[in-house]
Amino acid sequence: QVQLVQAGGEVKKPGASVKVSCKASGYPFTKFYVHWVRQAPGQGLEWMGMINPNGGRTGYAQKFQGRVTMTTDTSTSTVYMELGSLKPQDTAVYYCARDPKNSRLDHWGQGTPVTVS
Amino acid sequence: QSALTQPASVSGSLGQSITISCSGTSSDIGGYNLVSWFQQHPGKAPQLIIFESSRRPSGVSSRFSGSKSGNTATLTISGLQAEDEATYHCCSYVGNYSLGVTFGGGTKLTVL
């Protein structure tokens, strides 16, 4: 079955960077885009960007341009999202989600809590 | 501030039907028939319940239905059950890569 498994939570200091992983299984890794979405405490969902594992092309929301980097490791079917220059407002749960077509986001990871303090 | 507008909360009694609206613009909802809806229980990841505005993934109850008219999408839940109490998020395709998708602020459904 399709699974997206994310690493455990992180605690970081302001100004630091965090790299969150998302390991995919149960489907052909390079045939599906992966999006990253975050959710601050008590808030809605916020789209951060996406990556095409087939070639690594990325697209980032304007808000995060210059501060976020998404990469893939096809040998381990893992997608990474690195966010730099962390601020307390970046405290959130970070999710990866699979996209079979037209941003359907049909399977999600369990989320990685990141605390900036 | 979210790009799509949803009511913060709705409520309904067991067995009733409710609707949740999601308003956008011609650049998102109105430009594509690509609205998704997600159900999220506390502490859990969102789960897709509607895609392409009105289609249900396999395994999702037929009590959930979606529609779209102009710049507004609507989620309808019929025959409310206790387990439907959750937060519902709408989402619209905006474009590929750096345009991506945009979400609403989420609607908390309370089942009375």
Short mmCIF file of C-alpha atoms in Angstrom, two decimals:
data_model
loop_
_atom_site.label_atom_id
_atom_site.label_comp_id
_atom_site.label_asym_id
_atom_site.label_seq_id
_atom_site.Cartn_x
_atom_site.Cartn_y
_atom_site.Cartn_z
CA GLN A 1 0.00 0.00 0.00
CA VAL A 2 1.06 3.59 -0.55
CA GLN A 3 2.91 5.04 2.43
CA LEU A 4 4.69 8.30 3.10
CA VAL A 5 6.69 8.05 6.31
CA GLN A 6 8.18 11.19 7.81
CA ALA A 7 10.94 11.55 10.37
CA GLY A 8 10.29 12.55 13.96
CA GLY A 9 9.94 16.03 15.38
CA GLU A 10 12.66 18.66 15.53
CA VAL A 11 13.47 21.55 17.86
CA LYS A 12 15.56 24.35 16.37
CA LYS A 13 16.81 27.76 17.40
CA PRO A 14 15.94 30.91 15.44
CA GLY A 15 18.25 31.36 12.50
CA ALA A 16 18.98 27.66 12.12
CA SER A 17 17.85 25.31 9.34
CA VAL A 18 15.76 22.15 9.45
CA LYS A 19 15.68 19.29 6.96
CA VAL A 20 12.58 17.11 7.00
CA SER A 21 12.46 13.74 5.25
CA CYS A 22 9.58 11.86 3.63
CA LYS A 23 10.18 8.24 2.59
CA ALA A 24 7.78 6.87 -0.02
CA SER A 25 6.83 3.25 -0.62
CA GLY A 26 4.17 1.19 -2.36
CA TYR A 27 4.21 3.02 -5.69
CA PRO A 28 6.64 4.02 -8.50
CA PHE A 29 8.44 6.90 -6.82
CA THR A 30 9.39 8.91 -9.87
CA LYS A 31 5.91 8.94 -11.40
CA PHE A 32 4.23 11.17 -8.79
CA TYR A 33 4.95 14.75 -7.72
CA VAL A 34 5.34 15.44 -4.00
CA HIS A 35 4.09 18.58 -2.28
CA TRP A 36 5.00 20.04 1.09
CA VAL A 37 2.28 21.65 3.21
CA ARG A 38 2.59 23.07 6.70
CA GLN A 39 0.11 23.79 9.48
CA ALA A 40 0.89 26.18 12.30
CA PRO A 41 -0.77 25.49 15.67
CA GLY A 42 -4.52 26.07 15.42
CA GLN A 43 -4.22 27.32 11.84
CA GLY A 44 -5.13 26.13 8.36
CA LEU A 45 -2.99 24.42 5.75
CA GLU A 46 -0.32 26.37 3.87
CA TRP A 47 1.23 25.20 0.61
CA MET A 48 5.03 25.50 0.50
CA GLY A 49 6.02 23.96 -2.81
CA MET A 50 6.38 20.83 -4.89
CA ILE A 51 8.97 18.64 -6.54
CA ASN A 52 8.92 16.28 -9.49
CA PRO A 53 11.03 13.26 -8.46
CA ASN A 54 11.56 12.51 -12.13
CA GLY A 55 14.33 15.00 -12.78
CA GLY A 56 14.02 17.07 -9.60
CA ARG A 57 12.25 20.14 -10.98
CA THR A 58 10.82 22.23 -8.16
CA GLY A 59 8.33 25.03 -7.63
CA TYR A 60 8.14 27.06 -4.43
CA ALA A 61 5.48 29.36 -3.06
CA GLN A 62 6.62 32.96 -3.32
CA LYS A 63 6.54 33.31 0.46
CA PHE A 64 9.28 30.71 0.83
CA GLN A 65 11.44 31.53 -2.21
CA GLY A 66 15.08 31.76 -1.20
CA ARG A 67 14.50 30.02 2.11
CA VAL A 68 13.27 26.55 1.09
CA THR A 69 14.94 23.77 -0.88
CA MET A 70 13.25 20.50 -1.91
CA THR A 71 15.29 17.55 -3.13
CA THR A 72 14.89 13.85 -3.79
CA ASP A 73 17.02 10.73 -3.40
CA THR A 74 15.67 8.25 -5.92
CA SER A 75 17.89 5.47 -4.54
CA THR A 76 15.93 5.51 -1.29
CA SER A 77 12.62 6.96 -2.60
CA THR A 78 12.94 9.85 -0.18
CA VAL A 79 11.97 13.49 -0.57
CA TYR A 80 13.55 16.20 1.57
CA MET A 81 12.43 19.72 2.46
CA GLU A 82 14.97 22.08 3.99
CA LEU A 83 13.83 25.41 5.44
CA GLY A 84 16.45 27.94 6.48
CA SER A 85 16.63 31.14 8.53
CA LEU A 86 14.03 29.72 10.88
CA LYS A 87 11.82 32.07 12.89
CA PRO A 88 9.43 31.26 15.76
CA GLN A 89 6.58 31.73 13.24
CA ASP A 90 7.86 28.67 11.38
CA THR A 91 6.74 26.48 14.28
CA ALA A 92 4.32 24.08 12.59
CA VAL A 93 3.63 20.51 11.54
CA TYR A 94 5.16 19.88 8.12
CA TYR A 95 3.46 17.36 5.83
CA CYS A 96 4.48 15.77 2.56
CA ALA A 97 1.74 14.66 0.18
CA ARG A 98 1.68 12.65 -3.04
CA ASP A 99 0.16 14.15 -6.17
CA PRO A 100 -1.01 11.70 -8.86
CA LYS A 101 -2.47 14.43 -11.08
CA ASN A 102 -3.58 18.04 -10.95
CA SER A 103 -2.63 18.50 -7.30
CA ARG A 104 -5.00 15.81 -6.04
CA LEU A 105 -2.84 15.15 -2.89
CA ASP A 106 -4.21 11.67 -2.35
CA HIS A 107 -1.79 10.36 0.28
CA TRP A 108 -0.14 12.28 3.10
CA GLY A 109 2.71 11.64 5.49
CA GLN A 110 1.94 11.62 9.20
CA GLY A 111 3.53 15.04 9.68
CA THR A 112 6.74 16.25 11.31
CA PRO A 113 6.40 18.80 14.13
CA VAL A 114 9.05 21.49 14.01
CA THR A 115 9.43 23.86 16.96
CA VAL A 116 11.52 27.02 16.63
CA SER A 117 12.40 28.44 20.01
CA GLN B 1 -4.74 35.19 5.40
CA SER B 2 -5.90 32.26 3.26
CA ALA B 3 -6.53 32.72 -0.44
CA LEU B 4 -9.80 30.75 -0.32
CA THR B 5 -12.58 31.76 2.07
CA GLN B 6 -14.42 29.22 4.21
CA PRO B 7 -16.68 29.71 7.22
CA ALA B 8 -14.77 29.14 10.44
CA SER B 9 -17.38 26.76 11.81
CA VAL B 10 -20.61 24.96 10.98
CA SER B 11 -22.79 22.62 12.99
CA GLY B 12 -25.52 20.10 12.37
CA SER B 13 -27.47 17.42 14.16
CA LEU B 14 -27.04 13.69 13.71
CA GLY B 15 -28.72 12.58 10.49
CA GLN B 16 -28.99 16.09 9.05
CA SER B 17 -27.18 17.50 6.02
CA ILE B 18 -24.77 20.42 6.03
CA THR B 19 -22.91 22.40 3.39
CA ILE B 20 -19.54 24.12 3.57
CA SER B 21 -18.73 26.83 1.06
CA CYS B 22 -15.32 27.76 -0.32
CA SER B 23 -14.98 31.02 -2.23
CA GLY B 24 -12.13 31.93 -4.51
CA THR B 25 -11.46 33.84 -7.71
CA SER B 26 -11.24 33.25 -11.44
CA SER B 27 -7.52 32.55 -10.96
CA ASP B 28 -8.13 29.53 -8.79
CA ILE B 29 -11.55 27.90 -8.27
CA GLY B 30 -13.14 29.63 -11.24
CA GLY B 31 -10.31 28.84 -13.61
CA TYR B 32 -10.16 25.09 -13.15
CA ASN B 33 -12.44 22.20 -12.22
CA LEU B 34 -9.78 21.09 -9.74
CA VAL B 35 -11.05 21.67 -6.23
CA SER B 36 -10.18 19.15 -3.53
CA TRP B 37 -11.61 18.73 -0.06
CA PHE B 38 -9.80 17.23 2.89
CA GLN B 39 -11.08 15.96 6.23
CA GLN B 40 -8.77 16.36 9.22
CA HIS B 41 -9.33 14.94 12.69
CA PRO B 42 -7.36 16.44 15.59
CA GLY B 43 -3.74 15.36 15.62
CA LYS B 44 -4.07 13.54 12.30
CA ALA B 45 -2.98 14.24 8.73
CA PRO B 46 -5.56 15.53 6.26
CA GLN B 47 -7.42 12.90 4.21
CA LEU B 48 -8.69 13.46 0.67
CA ILE B 49 -12.48 13.12 0.41
CA ILE B 50 -13.29 14.98 -2.84
CA PHE B 51 -11.12 15.73 -5.89
CA GLU B 52 -11.75 17.40 -9.26
CA SER B 53 -14.58 19.28 -7.54
CA SER B 54 -17.04 16.39 -7.36
CA ARG B 55 -15.27 13.02 -7.54
CA ARG B 56 -14.82 10.74 -4.54
CA PRO B 57 -11.76 8.54 -3.99
CA SER B 58 -12.54 4.87 -3.54
CA GLY B 59 -13.45 4.10 0.03
CA VAL B 60 -14.93 7.51 0.80
CA SER B 61 -18.58 7.44 1.85
CA SER B 62 -21.19 8.55 -0.69
CA ARG B 63 -22.53 10.85 2.04
CA PHE B 64 -19.79 13.25 0.96
CA SER B 65 -20.39 15.17 -2.27
CA GLY B 66 -18.86 18.21 -3.93
CA SER B 67 -19.91 20.77 -6.48
CA LYS B 68 -18.62 23.96 -8.05
CA SER B 69 -20.28 27.00 -9.56
CA GLY B 70 -18.28 29.93 -10.79
CA ASN B 71 -15.73 30.91 -8.16
CA THR B 72 -17.36 28.94 -5.34
CA ALA B 73 -17.07 25.28 -4.40
CA THR B 74 -19.35 23.49 -1.97
CA LEU B 75 -18.97 20.38 0.14
CA THR B 76 -22.16 18.63 1.25
CA ILE B 77 -22.27 16.00 3.96
CA SER B 78 -25.56 14.16 4.25
CA GLY B 79 -26.78 11.91 7.07
CA LEU B 80 -24.36 13.43 9.57
CA GLN B 81 -22.61 10.95 11.82
CA ALA B 82 -20.61 11.54 14.97
CA GLU B 83 -17.36 10.60 13.22
CA ASP B 84 -17.87 13.41 10.70
CA GLU B 85 -16.91 15.90 13.39
CA ALA B 86 -13.61 17.24 12.06
CA THR B 87 -12.07 20.19 10.25
CA TYR B 88 -12.64 20.41 6.50
CA HIS B 89 -10.21 22.17 4.18
CA CYS B 90 -10.84 23.16 0.59
CA CYS B 91 -8.00 23.42 -1.90
CA SER B 92 -7.78 24.65 -5.47
CA TYR B 93 -5.24 24.10 -8.21
CA VAL B 94 -3.68 27.41 -9.26
CA GLY B 95 -1.02 26.28 -11.71
CA ASN B 96 1.98 24.07 -12.05
CA TYR B 97 5.20 24.28 -10.07
CA SER B 98 5.56 27.72 -8.42
CA LEU B 99 1.83 28.41 -8.56
CA GLY B 100 0.81 25.08 -7.08
CA VAL B 101 -2.31 25.04 -4.95
CA THR B 102 -4.04 27.30 -2.47
CA PHE B 103 -6.03 26.34 0.62
CA GLY B 104 -8.94 27.75 2.55
CA GLY B 105 -8.65 28.48 6.24
CA GLY B 106 -10.55 25.35 7.25
CA THR B 107 -14.06 24.83 8.66
CA LYS B 108 -14.67 23.11 11.99
CA LEU B 109 -17.75 20.89 11.82
CA THR B 110 -19.52 20.16 15.09
CA VAL B 111 -22.07 17.34 15.15
CA LEU B 112 -24.73 18.02 17.75
#
